[in-house]
Each structure stands twice: as structure tokens, then as C-alpha cells.
Amino acid sequence: MTIIVTGGAGFIGSNFIFHMMKKYPDYRIVCLDSLTYAGNLSTLKSVMDKENFRFVKMDICDREAVYKLFEEEKPNIIVNFAAESHVDRSIENPGIFLETNIMGTAVLMDACRKYGIDRFHQVSTDEVYGDLPLDRPDLLFTENTPIHTSSPYSSSKAAADLLVLAYHRTFGLPVSISRCSNNYGPYQFPEKLIPLMIANALADKELPVYGEGLNVRDWLYVEDHCKAIDLILHKGKVGEVYNIGGHNEMRNIDIVTLICDALNKPTSLIKHVTDRKGHDMRYAIDPTKIHNELGWLPETKFADGIKLTIQWYLDNKEWWETIISGEYQNYYKEMYENR
Ligand code: NAD
Ligand code: TDX
């Protein structure tokens, strides 16, 4: 069994590689990643020298290179994590999101058609459903909720999802799609809410909460997401979409307050800043389908997962301090100075 994991030097892809290599030591894992600002080779150092692992620096949009890799590796399964994944960056520069998230997905699926494949799995997001109102806690996203996107990021992910389903219907490509809620855990790039707040709080810097901080996200520990994808690959039905989420809705302001408390930092560090354009109010996943069909349930409670995550950032300062000391400084200035 050979699996190509695209975007495996990023947050969720790397955690997925660790999960798969531990659980299936006889599988060959090939990580394809172009190492954008969000990809970090040092994340993969614990698996780099393993015989059944190969890292290839490659852009999923590079058709010729992707075809060559398929010819060489003859993969059974592709799991596509590679994406531009940050909503704020998509508001600043939508173009690269369209290229990577839509065109890159098309190139990978064309390779699958050309060389044959058992499964192409697309890692998608709950953001394709748009958002839910705060005053209707009874409403949740199901797999039948209409696609209704807000940001260039979510629109590009939705376009990719439609293309994946079209390749299934038109060409019979054996695909599956998972749409997961917000992940947190080790190796998340510090531009996303939880690691950014941990890093800033540790440096006694301001904690920039967009607007009033009342927006709600449905948080899932990354390992639970990886286990769900593993299940879908092995037991999920071809042509199906599976929502993944753990009924763990929290307001941004409560997350940031909790991080302050855990690190023994004052909440006076919190600074309410100008809101994100088009900011989605609330995401909430109904995971009934994956639970009923595949028996998946989240295993890590938020109270435990956030402790593990904070401890990981405390124990692995070198990993994220290297990131935030480089180009990230310019990004941070552009995004947050005078906001
Ligand atoms: P990330 O930004 O941490 O990692 C993305 C990885 O993709 C990086 O290693 C980057 O180098 C690589 N990449 C980007 N463009 C590429 C290209 N053109 N060719 C090859 N590699 C490329 O993202 P993440 O948070 O790990 O998200 C992974 C996937 O999961 C994405 O598809 C995202 O839409 C989806 N997702 C994320 C979350 C979340 O909470 N983070 C939730 C649901 C779904
Ligand atoms: O500095 C900040 N202040 C703040 O208030 C940042 C970075 C974020 N926020 C808010 C915006 C969101 O309401 O926190 C919430 C979470 O923000 P992000 O971490 O940027 O995540 P989000 O926009 O919800 O998208 C994430 O979940 C779905 C991932 O980045 C996507 O890839 C995934 O598809």
C-alpha cells in the first residue's frame, strides 16, 4: 500500500503522517509538499529517515512533475491536504488560493485518472457551508446543507469539492471528501487563533481578538481528525461526503481567556481589533453520518486537548520561535499593526 499525502509538511498533514506510520508500519508514505511559508520540513524530522517514508518537494499544480511521481510510485491512495489554508491571507491575496486549492486538486485528480487509483480523498472544511446564526443553536451543518461560502478561501475549497464530485460522476473516479471543523494541536502554524494567542501570551504581547470575539468555532483535536480520515479511507463509501466535528462549540473570546488563565497571564492583554471582512459567525458540525456509518467519535475532550496543546507549545519553543522570527514578522506587522 502506497499513500501519497499532499501538504504533509503542514499542520494536519504532518499529524496524519505520524498517525498512519505508527498504525500501519507496512504502508509506504510519500509526502508531496511544495514547502510554502506554511510547510516546515523540521516538522517531519522524526520520520524523515524511515525506510517506508519519502519526502518530495513538489507543487501540486506542476502537472509534469506530479505525473512523473505517479509513474514512479504507483500510489494506491492520495490524501489531499495541500492547500492555502488561512482565511485572512485569502482576503489579502485570493489568486494563489484559486491556483493551489482548485487547479492543484484538478491536476492531482487528472493524474489519478491517468495512472489509476483506489481512492482520491479530498480534505475539505466546514467553511464550505458558510456560517450559522448565533441565536439558532439548534442549527448544525449536515452533509446536505447547501454550499454557501463567505471568503475566497472557503470558495476555493468549495469549488474543489464540486470538482471532486464531478470527477466521480463524470469519470467514475473513486473519491471521498471529508469536511472538518476547526482543528487544534501540535505543529499548527502560529498565524491561526490558538497558537498565535499562546505565542503572544508567552511574550506578554497583545492578544488581538477580532471584533467582540463572539464568533463561534467547533474545535476538534487534530488526532481525532486524522483518525476519522483513516476510517474513511478504509471503510468509507466512494462518492460520499463525511462531516467531521466533535460538538465542541466555543466563542473566540472564551478560548483566548482560557489560554490566558492556563498560562497565568492577565486578560488585560486582550485587545479587540477591527473585525475580519466577511467574518463567519458560527460553525457547527453534525457528525451523525460518520458516527452511524463508520463508528467514529472524537476521543479527546477539549479540556484535555487544549492542555496537551499548550504543553506542546511550551515544550517545542524552538519549532515556533524559528517560524515567528523570520518572514512571519512582516506578515504580523501587515496584518495587525494599526488594526
Ligand atoms: P497548513 O497551511 O498548515 O498546511 C498546508 C500545507 O500544504 C503546507 O505544508 C504547504 O507547504 C502545503 N502546500 C501549500 N500549497 C501547496 C502546493 N501548491 N503544492 C504542494 N503543497 C502545498 O494547513 P492545515 O491547517 O494543515 O490544513 C490542511 C488541509 O485541511 C487544508 O486543505 C485545509 O483546507 C483543511 N482543513 C483545515 C482545518 C484547520 O482547522 N486547520 C479544518 C478543516 C479543514
Ligand atoms: O488573530 C486572530 N484573532 C481572532 O480573533 C486570529 C488569527 C483569528 N481570530 C478569530 C477568527 C476566527 O473567528 O479566531 C477564529 C479562528 O480563526 P483561524 O484560526 O484563522 O481559523 P478559521 O478562520 O476559523 O479557519 C480555520 O478553520 C477552518 C482554518 O484556518 C481553515 O483552514 C479551516 O478550513
Coordinates of C-alpha atoms and ligand atoms in Angstrom, one line a residue:
M1 CA 0.0 0.0 0.0
T2 CA 1.5 3.3 -1.1
I3 CA -0.2 6.6 0.0
I4 CA 0.7 10.0 -1.3
V5 CA 0.0 12.6 1.3
T6 CA 0.0 16.1 -0.2
G7 CA 0.6 19.0 2.2
G8 CA 2.2 16.7 4.7
A9 CA 4.7 19.3 5.9
G10 CA 1.8 21.4 7.2
F11 CA -0.2 21.1 10.4
I12 CA -2.9 18.4 9.8
G13 CA -1.0 16.6 7.1
S14 CA 2.1 16.0 9.3
N15 CA -0.1 14.8 12.2
F16 CA -1.8 12.4 9.7
I17 CA 1.6 11.1 8.5
F18 CA 2.6 10.4 12.2
H19 CA -0.7 8.6 12.8
M20 CA -0.5 6.4 9.7
M21 CA 3.2 5.5 10.1
K22 CA 2.5 4.4 13.7
K23 CA -0.6 2.5 12.9
Y24 CA 0.4 0.9 9.6
P25 CA 4.2 0.3 9.7
D26 CA 4.0 -1.7 6.4
Y27 CA 2.5 1.2 4.4
R28 CA 4.7 3.3 2.2
I29 CA 4.0 7.0 2.8
V30 CA 5.1 9.6 0.2
C31 CA 4.8 13.2 1.3
L32 CA 4.4 15.7 -1.5
D33 CA 4.7 19.3 -0.4
S34 CA 6.0 22.5 -2.0
L35 CA 7.0 23.9 1.4
T36 CA 5.2 27.3 1.2
Y37 CA 5.5 29.6 4.2
A38 CA 3.2 27.1 6.0
G39 CA 5.2 24.0 5.3
N40 CA 8.0 23.1 7.6
L41 CA 10.5 20.2 6.9
S42 CA 11.7 20.2 10.5
T43 CA 8.2 19.0 11.5
L44 CA 8.9 15.7 9.7
K45 CA 12.3 15.1 11.1
S46 CA 11.2 12.1 13.2
V47 CA 10.1 10.2 10.1
M48 CA 12.5 11.5 7.5
D49 CA 15.0 8.6 7.7
K50 CA 12.4 5.9 7.9
E51 CA 12.6 3.4 5.0
N52 CA 8.9 3.5 4.2
F53 CA 8.8 7.3 4.0
R54 CA 9.8 9.6 1.2
F55 CA 9.6 13.4 1.1
V56 CA 9.2 15.1 -2.3
K57 CA 9.3 18.9 -2.7
M58 CA 6.8 19.5 -5.4
D59 CA 3.9 21.8 -6.3
I60 CA 0.6 20.0 -6.8
C61 CA 0.0 22.5 -9.7
D62 CA 3.1 21.2 -11.5
R63 CA 1.4 18.6 -13.8
E64 CA 4.5 17.2 -15.4
A65 CA 6.2 16.6 -12.0
V66 CA 3.0 15.1 -10.5
Y67 CA 2.6 12.7 -13.4
K68 CA 6.2 11.6 -13.0
L69 CA 5.8 11.0 -9.3
F70 CA 2.7 8.8 -10.0
E71 CA 4.6 6.9 -12.6
E72 CA 7.4 6.2 -10.1
E73 CA 5.3 5.5 -7.0
K74 CA 2.2 3.9 -8.5
P75 CA 0.2 5.0 -5.4
N76 CA -3.0 3.3 -4.2
I77 CA -4.4 6.3 -2.4
I78 CA -4.0 10.1 -2.5
V79 CA -5.0 12.2 0.5
N80 CA -5.0 15.8 -0.5
F81 CA -4.2 18.2 2.4
A82 CA -2.2 20.6 0.3
A83 CA -3.9 24.0 0.3
E84 CA -3.6 27.6 1.1
S85 CA -5.5 27.4 4.4
H86 CA -5.6 30.8 6.0
V87 CA -8.8 32.9 5.6
D88 CA -7.0 36.2 6.4
R89 CA -4.4 35.6 3.7
S90 CA -7.2 34.8 1.2
I91 CA -8.7 38.2 1.8
E92 CA -5.4 39.9 1.1
N93 CA -4.5 37.7 -2.0
P94 CA -7.1 35.4 -3.4
G95 CA -5.3 34.3 -6.5
I96 CA -2.9 31.7 -5.0
F97 CA -5.9 30.1 -3.3
L98 CA -7.6 29.6 -6.6
E99 CA -4.5 28.1 -8.1
T100 CA -3.5 25.7 -5.4
N101 CA -6.9 24.8 -4.0
I102 CA -8.8 24.4 -7.2
M103 CA -6.2 23.9 -10.1
G104 CA -3.9 21.8 -7.9
T105 CA -6.8 19.5 -6.9
A106 CA -7.6 19.1 -10.6
V107 CA -4.0 18.2 -11.5
L108 CA -3.9 15.5 -8.8
M109 CA -7.2 14.0 -10.0
D110 CA -6.1 14.1 -13.6
A111 CA -3.0 12.1 -12.5
C112 CA -5.3 9.7 -10.7
R113 CA -7.4 9.2 -13.9
K114 CA -4.3 8.7 -16.0
Y115 CA -2.5 6.2 -13.8
G116 CA -5.4 4.6 -11.9
I117 CA -6.1 4.8 -8.2
D118 CA -8.1 3.0 -5.4
R119 CA -9.1 6.3 -3.7
F120 CA -8.6 10.0 -4.0
H121 CA -9.5 11.7 -0.7
Q122 CA -10.1 15.4 -0.5
V123 CA -9.6 17.1 2.9
S124 CA -12.2 19.8 2.9
T125 CA -13.7 22.1 5.6
D126 CA -16.9 23.0 7.3
E127 CA -16.4 26.6 5.9
V128 CA -17.9 25.4 2.6
Y129 CA -21.3 25.6 4.3
G130 CA -20.9 29.3 5.2
D131 CA -22.0 30.2 8.7
L132 CA -24.9 29.8 11.1
P133 CA -26.6 32.5 13.2
L134 CA -25.6 32.8 16.9
D135 CA -29.3 32.7 18.0
R136 CA -30.1 29.3 16.5
P137 CA -28.1 26.8 18.5
D138 CA -30.4 24.1 17.1
L139 CA -28.9 24.5 13.6
L140 CA -25.9 22.4 12.6
F141 CA -24.2 21.7 9.2
T142 CA -25.1 18.3 7.8
E143 CA -23.7 16.9 4.5
N144 CA -26.9 18.1 2.8
T145 CA -26.5 21.8 3.9
P146 CA -26.1 23.9 0.8
I147 CA -22.7 25.2 -0.1
H148 CA -22.7 28.9 0.7
T149 CA -19.3 30.4 1.1
S150 CA -18.0 33.7 2.5
S151 CA -14.3 34.1 1.9
P152 CA -12.0 33.5 -1.1
Y153 CA -10.5 30.6 0.9
S154 CA -13.8 28.8 1.5
S155 CA -15.0 29.5 -2.0
S156 CA -11.8 27.9 -3.4
K157 CA -12.3 24.8 -1.1
A158 CA -16.0 24.6 -2.2
A159 CA -15.0 24.8 -5.9
A160 CA -12.5 22.0 -5.3
D161 CA -15.2 19.9 -3.6
L162 CA -17.6 20.3 -6.6
L163 CA -14.8 19.4 -8.9
V164 CA -14.1 16.2 -6.9
L165 CA -17.7 15.2 -7.1
A166 CA -17.8 16.0 -10.8
Y167 CA -14.8 13.7 -11.4
H168 CA -16.6 11.0 -9.6
R169 CA -19.8 11.3 -11.6
T170 CA -18.3 12.1 -15.0
F171 CA -15.2 9.9 -14.9
G172 CA -16.0 7.4 -12.2
L173 CA -13.0 8.4 -10.1
P174 CA -13.2 6.7 -6.7
V175 CA -13.3 9.8 -4.5
S176 CA -14.3 10.7 -0.9
I177 CA -14.5 14.1 0.8
S178 CA -14.3 15.0 4.5
R179 CA -15.4 18.4 5.8
C180 CA -13.9 19.0 9.2
S181 CA -14.4 21.8 11.8
N182 CA -11.5 23.9 13.3
N183 CA -8.5 21.7 14.3
Y184 CA -6.1 22.5 17.1
G185 CA -3.0 20.6 18.4
P186 CA 0.8 20.3 17.8
Y187 CA 2.5 21.8 14.8
Q188 CA -0.2 24.3 13.9
F189 CA 1.3 27.4 12.2
P190 CA 1.2 30.4 14.6
E191 CA -0.9 32.6 12.4
K192 CA -4.0 30.6 13.5
L193 CA -6.0 31.6 16.6
I194 CA -4.8 29.1 19.2
P195 CA -1.0 29.0 18.5
L196 CA -1.0 32.8 17.8
M197 CA -2.6 33.5 21.2
I198 CA -0.2 31.1 23.0
A199 CA 2.9 32.6 21.4
N200 CA 1.8 36.2 22.1
A201 CA 0.7 35.5 25.7
L202 CA 4.1 33.9 26.4
A203 CA 5.8 37.0 25.1
D204 CA 3.4 39.3 27.1
K205 CA 2.2 40.7 23.8
E206 CA -1.3 42.0 23.0
L207 CA -3.9 39.3 22.1
P208 CA -5.7 40.6 19.0
V209 CA -9.3 39.4 19.1
Y210 CA -11.3 40.3 16.0
G211 CA -14.4 42.3 16.8
E212 CA -16.1 41.4 20.0
G213 CA -14.8 37.8 19.9
L214 CA -18.3 36.3 19.9
N215 CA -17.8 34.2 16.8
V216 CA -18.1 30.5 17.5
R217 CA -15.9 27.7 16.1
D218 CA -16.3 23.9 16.7
W219 CA -12.9 22.8 17.9
L220 CA -11.5 19.3 17.3
Y221 CA -8.2 17.8 18.4
V222 CA -6.1 17.2 15.3
E223 CA -5.5 13.5 16.1
D224 CA -9.3 12.9 16.1
H225 CA -9.5 14.4 12.6
C226 CA -6.6 12.1 11.4
K227 CA -8.4 9.0 12.8
A228 CA -11.6 10.0 11.0
I229 CA -9.7 10.3 7.7
D230 CA -8.1 6.9 8.3
L231 CA -11.5 5.4 8.8
I232 CA -13.0 7.0 5.7
L233 CA -10.1 5.7 3.6
H234 CA -10.5 2.1 4.8
K235 CA -14.3 1.9 5.4
G236 CA -15.9 5.0 3.9
K237 CA -18.0 4.7 0.8
V238 CA -16.8 6.0 -2.6
G239 CA -18.5 9.2 -3.8
E240 CA -19.5 10.2 -0.3
V241 CA -19.0 13.3 1.8
Y242 CA -18.4 12.9 5.6
N243 CA -18.7 15.7 8.1
I244 CA -16.2 15.6 11.0
G245 CA -16.7 17.5 14.2
G246 CA -17.0 16.9 17.9
H247 CA -19.9 19.1 19.1
N248 CA -17.4 21.4 20.8
E249 CA -18.6 24.9 20.0
M250 CA -16.7 27.8 21.7
R251 CA -16.6 31.6 21.4
N252 CA -13.2 33.1 20.4
I253 CA -13.1 35.3 23.5
D254 CA -13.6 32.3 25.8
I255 CA -10.7 30.4 24.1
V256 CA -8.4 33.4 24.5
T257 CA -9.4 33.9 28.1
L258 CA -8.8 30.2 28.8
I259 CA -5.3 30.4 27.3
C260 CA -4.6 33.5 29.5
D261 CA -5.7 31.5 32.6
A262 CA -3.7 28.4 31.6
L263 CA -0.5 30.5 31.1
N264 CA -1.2 32.6 34.2
K265 CA -1.3 35.8 32.1
P266 CA -3.7 38.7 32.6
T267 CA -6.7 39.1 30.3
S268 CA -5.8 42.8 30.1
L269 CA -3.5 41.6 27.3
I270 CA -6.7 41.1 25.2
K271 CA -7.1 43.8 22.6
H272 CA -10.3 44.0 20.5
V273 CA -9.2 44.8 16.9
T274 CA -11.0 45.5 13.6
D275 CA -13.1 42.6 12.6
R276 CA -12.2 40.2 9.7
K277 CA -14.0 41.1 6.5
G278 CA -17.0 38.8 5.9
H279 CA -16.3 37.1 9.2
D280 CA -18.3 33.9 9.6
M281 CA -20.3 34.0 12.9
R282 CA -20.7 30.4 13.8
Y283 CA -19.7 26.9 12.6
A284 CA -21.2 23.7 14.0
I285 CA -20.9 20.2 12.5
D286 CA -23.4 17.4 12.8
P287 CA -21.2 14.3 12.7
T288 CA -24.1 11.8 12.8
K289 CA -23.3 10.2 9.4
I290 CA -19.6 9.3 10.2
H291 CA -20.7 8.1 13.6
N292 CA -23.5 5.9 12.4
E293 CA -21.8 4.6 9.2
L294 CA -18.2 4.3 10.4
G295 CA -18.4 4.4 14.2
W296 CA -16.2 7.5 14.6
L297 CA -16.4 9.5 17.7
P298 CA -13.9 12.1 18.9
E299 CA -11.7 10.7 21.7
T300 CA -10.0 13.9 23.1
K301 CA -12.1 16.2 25.2
F302 CA -11.3 19.9 24.7
A303 CA -10.2 20.4 28.3
D304 CA -7.6 17.7 27.8
G305 CA -6.7 18.6 24.2
I306 CA -6.0 22.2 25.0
K307 CA -3.8 21.3 27.9
L308 CA -1.8 18.9 25.7
T309 CA -1.6 21.6 23.0
I310 CA -0.4 24.4 25.4
Q311 CA 2.2 22.0 26.9
W312 CA 3.4 21.1 23.4
Y313 CA 4.0 24.7 22.5
L314 CA 5.8 25.1 25.8
D315 CA 8.0 22.1 25.1
N316 CA 8.7 22.9 21.5
K317 CA 9.5 26.6 21.6
E318 CA 12.3 26.2 19.1
W319 CA 9.9 24.9 16.4
W320 CA 7.6 28.0 16.5
E321 CA 10.2 30.6 17.6
T322 CA 12.1 29.8 14.4
I323 CA 8.9 30.5 12.4
I324 CA 7.9 33.7 14.1
S325 CA 11.4 35.2 14.0
G326 CA 11.5 35.1 10.2
E327 CA 9.2 36.3 7.4
Y328 CA 6.3 36.0 9.8
Q329 CA 7.3 39.3 11.4
N330 CA 6.4 41.1 8.2
Y331 CA 3.2 39.3 8.0
Y332 CA 2.3 40.1 11.6
K333 CA 3.1 43.8 11.0
E334 CA 1.0 44.0 7.9
M335 CA -2.0 42.2 9.5
Y336 CA -2.0 43.6 13.0
E337 CA -0.2 47.0 13.1
N338 CA -2.7 49.8 13.5
R339 CA -5.6 47.3 13.1
Ligands
NAD1 P1 -1.4 24.2 6.6 O1 -1.5 25.6 6.0 O2 -0.8 24.1 7.9 O3 -0.6 23.3 5.6 C1 -0.8 23.3 4.2 C2 0.4 22.5 3.6 O4 0.2 22.5 2.2 C3 1.8 23.2 3.8 O5 2.7 22.2 4.2 C4 2.1 23.8 2.5 O6 3.5 23.9 2.2 C5 1.4 22.8 1.5 N1 1.1 23.4 0.2 C6 0.5 24.6 0.0 N2 0.4 24.8 -1.3 C7 1.0 23.8 -1.9 C8 1.1 23.4 -3.3 N3 0.7 24.2 -4.3 N4 1.7 22.2 -3.6 C9 2.1 21.4 -2.6 N5 2.0 21.7 -1.3 C10 1.4 22.9 -1.0 O7 -2.9 23.7 6.5 P2 -3.7 22.7 7.6 O8 -4.3 23.5 8.6 O9 -2.8 21.6 7.9 O10 -4.8 22.2 6.6 C11 -4.7 21.1 5.8 C12 -5.9 20.9 5.0 O11 -7.0 20.7 5.9 C13 -6.3 22.0 4.1 O12 -6.8 21.5 2.9 C14 -7.4 22.8 4.8 O13 -8.3 23.4 3.9 C15 -8.1 21.6 5.5 N6 -8.7 22.0 6.8 C16 -8.1 22.6 7.8 C17 -8.7 22.8 9.0 C18 -8.0 23.6 10.2 O14 -8.6 23.8 11.2 N7 -6.7 23.8 10.1 C19 -10.0 22.4 9.2 C20 -10.7 21.8 8.2 C21 -10.0 21.5 7.0
TDX2 O1 -5.6 36.9 15.5 C1 -6.7 36.4 15.4 N1 -7.8 36.9 16.1 C2 -9.0 36.3 16.0 O2 -10.0 36.8 16.7 C3 -6.9 35.2 14.5 C4 -5.8 34.6 13.7 C5 -8.2 34.7 14.5 N2 -9.2 35.2 15.2 C6 -10.6 34.6 15.0 C7 -11.1 34.5 13.6 C8 -12.0 33.2 13.7 O3 -13.3 33.6 14.1 O4 -10.5 33.3 15.6 C9 -11.3 32.4 14.8 C10 -10.4 31.3 14.3 O5 -9.6 31.9 13.3 P1 -8.5 31.0 12.4 O6 -7.6 30.3 13.4 O7 -7.9 31.9 11.4 O8 -9.4 29.9 11.8 P2 -10.7 30.0 10.8 O9 -10.8 31.2 10.1 O10 -11.9 29.6 11.7 O11 -10.4 28.8 9.8 C11 -9.8 27.5 10.3 O12 -10.8 26.5 10.4 C12 -11.3 26.0 9.2 C13 -8.7 27.1 9.4 O13 -7.7 28.1 9.3 C14 -9.2 26.7 8.0 O14 -8.1 26.1 7.2 C15 -10.2 25.6 8.2 O15 -10.8 25.3 7.0

